[in-house]
C-alpha positions as YAML, in Angstrom:
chain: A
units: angstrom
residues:
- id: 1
  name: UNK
  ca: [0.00, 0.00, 0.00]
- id: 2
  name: UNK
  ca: [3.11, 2.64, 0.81]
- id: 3
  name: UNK
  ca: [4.73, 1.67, -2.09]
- id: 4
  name: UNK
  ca: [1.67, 2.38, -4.42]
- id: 5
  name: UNK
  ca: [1.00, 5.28, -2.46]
- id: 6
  name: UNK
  ca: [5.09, 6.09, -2.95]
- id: 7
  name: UNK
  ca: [4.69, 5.36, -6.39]
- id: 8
  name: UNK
  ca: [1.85, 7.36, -7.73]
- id: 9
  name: UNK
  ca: [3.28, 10.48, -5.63]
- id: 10
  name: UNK
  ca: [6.52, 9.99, -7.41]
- id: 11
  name: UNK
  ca: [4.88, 10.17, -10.66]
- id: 12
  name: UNK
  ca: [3.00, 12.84, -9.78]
- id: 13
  name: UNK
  ca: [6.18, 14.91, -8.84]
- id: 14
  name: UNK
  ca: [7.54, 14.88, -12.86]
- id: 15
  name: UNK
  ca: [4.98, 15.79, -14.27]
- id: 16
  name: UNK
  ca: [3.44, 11.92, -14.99]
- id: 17
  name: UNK
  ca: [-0.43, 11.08, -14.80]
- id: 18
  name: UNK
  ca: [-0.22, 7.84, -12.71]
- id: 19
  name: UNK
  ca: [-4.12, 6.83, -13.62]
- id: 20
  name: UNK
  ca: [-3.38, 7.12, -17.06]
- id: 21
  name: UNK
  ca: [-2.13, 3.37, -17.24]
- id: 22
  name: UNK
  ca: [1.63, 4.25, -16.45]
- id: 23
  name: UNK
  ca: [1.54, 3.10, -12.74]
- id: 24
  name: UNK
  ca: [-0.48, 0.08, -13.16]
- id: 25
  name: UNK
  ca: [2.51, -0.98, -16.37]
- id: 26
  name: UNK
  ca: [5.37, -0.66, -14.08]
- id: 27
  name: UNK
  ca: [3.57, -2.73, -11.07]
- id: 28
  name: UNK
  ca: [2.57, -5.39, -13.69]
- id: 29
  name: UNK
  ca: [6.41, -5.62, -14.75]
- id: 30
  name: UNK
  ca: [7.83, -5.40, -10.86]
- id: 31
  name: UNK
  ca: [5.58, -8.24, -10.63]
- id: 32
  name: UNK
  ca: [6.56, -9.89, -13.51]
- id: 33
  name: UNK
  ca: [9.46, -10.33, -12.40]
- id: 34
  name: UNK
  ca: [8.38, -11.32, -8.24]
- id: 35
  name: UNK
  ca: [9.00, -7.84, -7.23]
- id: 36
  name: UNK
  ca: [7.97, -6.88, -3.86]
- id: 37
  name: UNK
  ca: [6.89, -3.44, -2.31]
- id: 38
  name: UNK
  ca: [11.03, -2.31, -1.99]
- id: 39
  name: UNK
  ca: [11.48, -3.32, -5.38]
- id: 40
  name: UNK
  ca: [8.70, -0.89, -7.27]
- id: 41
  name: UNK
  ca: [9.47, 1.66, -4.63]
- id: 42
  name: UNK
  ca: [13.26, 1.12, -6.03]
- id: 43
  name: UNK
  ca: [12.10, 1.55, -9.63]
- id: 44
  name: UNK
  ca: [9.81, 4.42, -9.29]
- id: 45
  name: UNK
  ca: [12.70, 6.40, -7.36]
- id: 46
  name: UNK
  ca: [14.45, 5.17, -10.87]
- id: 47
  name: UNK
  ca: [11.67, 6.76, -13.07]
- id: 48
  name: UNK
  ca: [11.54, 9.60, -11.53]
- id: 49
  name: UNK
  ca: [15.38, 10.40, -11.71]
- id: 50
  name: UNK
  ca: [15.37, 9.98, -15.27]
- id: 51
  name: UNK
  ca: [12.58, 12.10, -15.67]
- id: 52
  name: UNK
  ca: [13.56, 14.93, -13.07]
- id: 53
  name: UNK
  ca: [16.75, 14.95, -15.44]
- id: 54
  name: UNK
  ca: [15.44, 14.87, -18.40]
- id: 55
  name: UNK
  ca: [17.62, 12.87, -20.51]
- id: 56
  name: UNK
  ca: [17.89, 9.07, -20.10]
- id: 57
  name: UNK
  ca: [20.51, 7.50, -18.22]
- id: 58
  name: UNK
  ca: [22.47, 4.41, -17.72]
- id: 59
  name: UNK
  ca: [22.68, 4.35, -14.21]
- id: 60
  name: UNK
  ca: [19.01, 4.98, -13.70]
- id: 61
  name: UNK
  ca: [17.91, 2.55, -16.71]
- id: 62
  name: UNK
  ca: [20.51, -0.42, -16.26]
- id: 63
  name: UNK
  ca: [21.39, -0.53, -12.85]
- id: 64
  name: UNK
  ca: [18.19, 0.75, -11.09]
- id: 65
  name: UNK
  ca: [15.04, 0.21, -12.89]
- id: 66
  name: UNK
  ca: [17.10, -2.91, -14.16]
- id: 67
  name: UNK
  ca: [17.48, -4.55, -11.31]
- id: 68
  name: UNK
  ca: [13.46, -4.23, -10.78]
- id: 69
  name: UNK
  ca: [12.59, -5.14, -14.34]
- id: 70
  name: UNK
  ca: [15.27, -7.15, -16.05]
- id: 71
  name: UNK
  ca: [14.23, -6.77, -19.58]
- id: 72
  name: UNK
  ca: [13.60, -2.69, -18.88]
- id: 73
  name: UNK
  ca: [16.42, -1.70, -21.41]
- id: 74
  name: UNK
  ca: [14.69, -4.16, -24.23]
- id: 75
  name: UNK
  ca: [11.78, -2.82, -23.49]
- id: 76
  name: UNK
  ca: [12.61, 1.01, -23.98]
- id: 77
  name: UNK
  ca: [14.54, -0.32, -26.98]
- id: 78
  name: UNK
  ca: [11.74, -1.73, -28.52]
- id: 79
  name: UNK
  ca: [9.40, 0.96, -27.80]
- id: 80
  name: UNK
  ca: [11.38, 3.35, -29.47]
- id: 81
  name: UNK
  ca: [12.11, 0.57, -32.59]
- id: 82
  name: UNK
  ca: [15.64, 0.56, -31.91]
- id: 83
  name: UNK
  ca: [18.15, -2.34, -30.97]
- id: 84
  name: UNK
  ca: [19.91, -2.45, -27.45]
- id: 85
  name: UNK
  ca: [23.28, -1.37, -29.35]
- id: 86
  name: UNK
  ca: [21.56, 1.89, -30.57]
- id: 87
  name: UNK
  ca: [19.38, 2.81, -27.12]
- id: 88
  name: UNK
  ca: [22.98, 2.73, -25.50]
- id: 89
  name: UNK
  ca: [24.54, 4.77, -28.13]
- id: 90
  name: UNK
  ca: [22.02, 7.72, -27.87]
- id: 91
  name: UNK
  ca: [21.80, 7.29, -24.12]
- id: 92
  name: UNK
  ca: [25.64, 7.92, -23.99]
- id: 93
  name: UNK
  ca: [25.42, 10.81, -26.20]
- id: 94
  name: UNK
  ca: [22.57, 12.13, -23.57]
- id: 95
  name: UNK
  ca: [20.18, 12.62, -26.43]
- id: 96
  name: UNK
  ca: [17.52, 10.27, -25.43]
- id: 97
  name: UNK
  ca: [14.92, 12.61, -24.09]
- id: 98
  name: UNK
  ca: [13.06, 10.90, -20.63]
- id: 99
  name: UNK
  ca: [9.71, 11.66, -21.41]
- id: 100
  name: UNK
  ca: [9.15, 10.33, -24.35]
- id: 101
  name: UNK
  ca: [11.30, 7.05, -23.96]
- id: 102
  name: UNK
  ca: [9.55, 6.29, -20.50]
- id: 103
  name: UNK
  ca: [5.90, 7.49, -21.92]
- id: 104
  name: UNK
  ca: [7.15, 4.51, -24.82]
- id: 105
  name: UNK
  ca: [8.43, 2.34, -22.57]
- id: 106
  name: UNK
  ca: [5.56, 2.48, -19.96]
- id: 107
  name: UNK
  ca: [3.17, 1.65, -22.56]
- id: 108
  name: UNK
  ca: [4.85, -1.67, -23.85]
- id: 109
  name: UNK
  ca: [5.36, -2.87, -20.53]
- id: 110
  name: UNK
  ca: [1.37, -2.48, -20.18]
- id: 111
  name: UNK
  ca: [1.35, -4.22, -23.09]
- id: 112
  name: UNK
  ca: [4.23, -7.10, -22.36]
- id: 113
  name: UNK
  ca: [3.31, -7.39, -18.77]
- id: 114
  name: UNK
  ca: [-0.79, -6.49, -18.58]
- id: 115
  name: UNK
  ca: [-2.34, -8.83, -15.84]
- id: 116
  name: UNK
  ca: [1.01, -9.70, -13.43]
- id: 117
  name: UNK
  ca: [0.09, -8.42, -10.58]
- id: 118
  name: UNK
  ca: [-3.08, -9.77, -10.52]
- id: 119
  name: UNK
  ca: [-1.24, -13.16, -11.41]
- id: 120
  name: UNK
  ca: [1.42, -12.40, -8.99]
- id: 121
  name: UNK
  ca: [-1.35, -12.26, -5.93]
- id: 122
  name: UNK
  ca: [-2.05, -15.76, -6.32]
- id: 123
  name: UNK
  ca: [1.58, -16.71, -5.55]
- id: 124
  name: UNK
  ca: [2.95, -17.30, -2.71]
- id: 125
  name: UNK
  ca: [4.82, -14.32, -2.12]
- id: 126
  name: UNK
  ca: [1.84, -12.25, -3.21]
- id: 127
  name: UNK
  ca: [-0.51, -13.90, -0.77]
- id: 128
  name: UNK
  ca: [2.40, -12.77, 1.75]
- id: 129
  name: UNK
  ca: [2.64, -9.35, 0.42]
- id: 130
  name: UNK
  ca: [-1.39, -8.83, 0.92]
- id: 131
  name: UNK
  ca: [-1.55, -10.54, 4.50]
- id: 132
  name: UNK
  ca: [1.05, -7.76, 5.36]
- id: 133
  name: UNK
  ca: [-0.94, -4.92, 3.86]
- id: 134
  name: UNK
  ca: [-4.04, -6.49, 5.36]
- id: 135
  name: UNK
  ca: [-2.05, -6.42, 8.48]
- id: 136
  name: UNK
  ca: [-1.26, -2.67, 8.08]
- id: 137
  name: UNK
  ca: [-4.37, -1.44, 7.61]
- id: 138
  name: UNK
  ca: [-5.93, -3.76, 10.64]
- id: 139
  name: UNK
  ca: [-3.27, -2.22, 12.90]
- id: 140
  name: UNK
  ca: [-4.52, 1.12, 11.97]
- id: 141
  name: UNK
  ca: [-8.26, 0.10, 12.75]
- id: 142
  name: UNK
  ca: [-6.77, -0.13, 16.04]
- id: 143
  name: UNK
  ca: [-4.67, 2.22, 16.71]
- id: 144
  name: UNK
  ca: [-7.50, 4.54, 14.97]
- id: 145
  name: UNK
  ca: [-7.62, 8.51, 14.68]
- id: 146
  name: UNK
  ca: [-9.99, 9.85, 16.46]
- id: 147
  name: UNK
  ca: [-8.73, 13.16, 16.53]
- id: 148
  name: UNK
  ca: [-9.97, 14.11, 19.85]
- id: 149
  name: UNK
  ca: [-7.06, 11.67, 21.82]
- id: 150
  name: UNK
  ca: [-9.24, 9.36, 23.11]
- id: 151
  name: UNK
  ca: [-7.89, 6.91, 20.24]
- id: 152
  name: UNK
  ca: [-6.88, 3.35, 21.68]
- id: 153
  name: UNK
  ca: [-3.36, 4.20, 20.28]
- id: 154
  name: UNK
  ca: [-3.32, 8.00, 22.43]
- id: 155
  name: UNK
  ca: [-4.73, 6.26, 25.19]
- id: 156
  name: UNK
  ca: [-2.22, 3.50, 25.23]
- id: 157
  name: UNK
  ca: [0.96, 6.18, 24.55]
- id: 158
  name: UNK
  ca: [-0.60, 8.11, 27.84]
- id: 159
  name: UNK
  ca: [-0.51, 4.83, 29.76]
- id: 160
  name: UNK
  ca: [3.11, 4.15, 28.18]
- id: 161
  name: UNK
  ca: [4.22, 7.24, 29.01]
- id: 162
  name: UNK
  ca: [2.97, 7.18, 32.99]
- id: 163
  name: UNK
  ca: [4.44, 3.85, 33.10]
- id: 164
  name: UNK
  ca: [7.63, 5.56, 32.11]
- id: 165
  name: UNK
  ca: [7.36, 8.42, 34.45]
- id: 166
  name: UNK
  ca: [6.72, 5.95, 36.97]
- id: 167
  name: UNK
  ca: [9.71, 3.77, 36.83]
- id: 168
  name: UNK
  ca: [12.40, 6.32, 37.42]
- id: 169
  name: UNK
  ca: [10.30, 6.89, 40.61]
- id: 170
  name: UNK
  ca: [11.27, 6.61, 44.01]
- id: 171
  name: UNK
  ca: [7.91, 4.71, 43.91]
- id: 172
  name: UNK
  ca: [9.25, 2.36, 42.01]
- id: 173
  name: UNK
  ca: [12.74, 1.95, 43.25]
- id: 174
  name: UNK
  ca: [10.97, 0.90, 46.06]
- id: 175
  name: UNK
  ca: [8.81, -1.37, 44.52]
- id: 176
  name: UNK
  ca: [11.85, -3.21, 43.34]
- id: 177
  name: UNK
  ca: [14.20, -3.36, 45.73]
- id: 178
  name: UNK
  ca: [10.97, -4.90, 48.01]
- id: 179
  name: UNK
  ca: [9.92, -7.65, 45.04]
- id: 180
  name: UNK
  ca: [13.74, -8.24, 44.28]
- id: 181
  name: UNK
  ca: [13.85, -10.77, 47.52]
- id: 182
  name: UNK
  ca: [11.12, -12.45, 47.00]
- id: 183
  name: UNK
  ca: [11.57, -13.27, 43.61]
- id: 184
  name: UNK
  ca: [14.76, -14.58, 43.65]
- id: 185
  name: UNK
  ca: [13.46, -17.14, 46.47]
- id: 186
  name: UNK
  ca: [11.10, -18.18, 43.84]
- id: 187
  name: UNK
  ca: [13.41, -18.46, 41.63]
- id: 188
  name: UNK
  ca: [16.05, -20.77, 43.25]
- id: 189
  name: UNK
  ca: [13.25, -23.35, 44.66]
...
């Protein structure tokens, strides 16, 4: 859930419409691959470096968003109908304009990868990656917001917090020192 939430801020930060397709193609090819919620996190820092610098780059495309999606420099290759050899020869020259090559690429990974993370959520490590969302968003339930600090998570930070106050008490030096005997008897019977 943070990562989509990550991700479709990121997007939104360059200038990128996340609803427009572009952030459902790049979860679909994280989870092509098995990605997890630190790996699209990883490549959607990626996209937006190349983007906030406006020219492609290897680092960013190779070594980054590679290392999320594998077949990412194939992909922009192909979307642009070039070969591998000539993507890396304009990147180098920094003429490869990020916009349009990630608009390109984005678009044929919707179309190599459409339907992976649905796929991907009947795996095992999908299943895992929804019980911890589901998790999440149960702890919050909890914790809830009430905005008025009567919250179980407020009230139970108050109680922390006396308990704290509490224990560097003479009140509870006391305490100690009087269970200390007695427990240790308990212990060595």
């Amino acid at each position: 859930m943070e990562a989509l939430t990550d991700t479709f801020v990121k997007f939104r930060t360059v200038g990128m419409d996340p609803m427009n397709g572009s952030m459902k193609a790049l979860t679909d090819a994280v989870a092509h691959f098995g990605g997890n919620s630190d790996i699209l996190h990883r490549a959607s820092v990626a996209i937006q470096q190349m983007t906030g610098k406006g020219v492609i780059s290897m680092e960013e495309l190779r070594q980054q968003l590679g290392e999320a999606v594998p077949s990412a420099m194939q992909i922009m290759a192909r979307s642009m109908g070039m070969t591998v050899a000539e993507l890396v020869g304009k990147i180098e020259t920094g003429t490869v304009q990020s916009q349009t090559a990630i608009r390109k690429m984005l678009a044929e990974m919707a179309q190599t990868f459409d339907g992976s993370g649905v796929r991907m959520m009947t795996t095992w490590n999908g299943i895992v990656q929804s019980m911890e969302t589901r998790w999440k968003l149960f702890l919050k339930d909890i914790a809830g917001d009430t905005g008025d600090g009567t919250s179980y998570f407020n009230t139970m930070k108050q109680m922390m917090d006396e308990l704290s106050q509490w224990m560097v008490g003479s009140e509870a030096k006391q305490f100690a020192s009087k269970s200390a005997t007695p427990c240790l008897s308990c212990l060595k019977a």
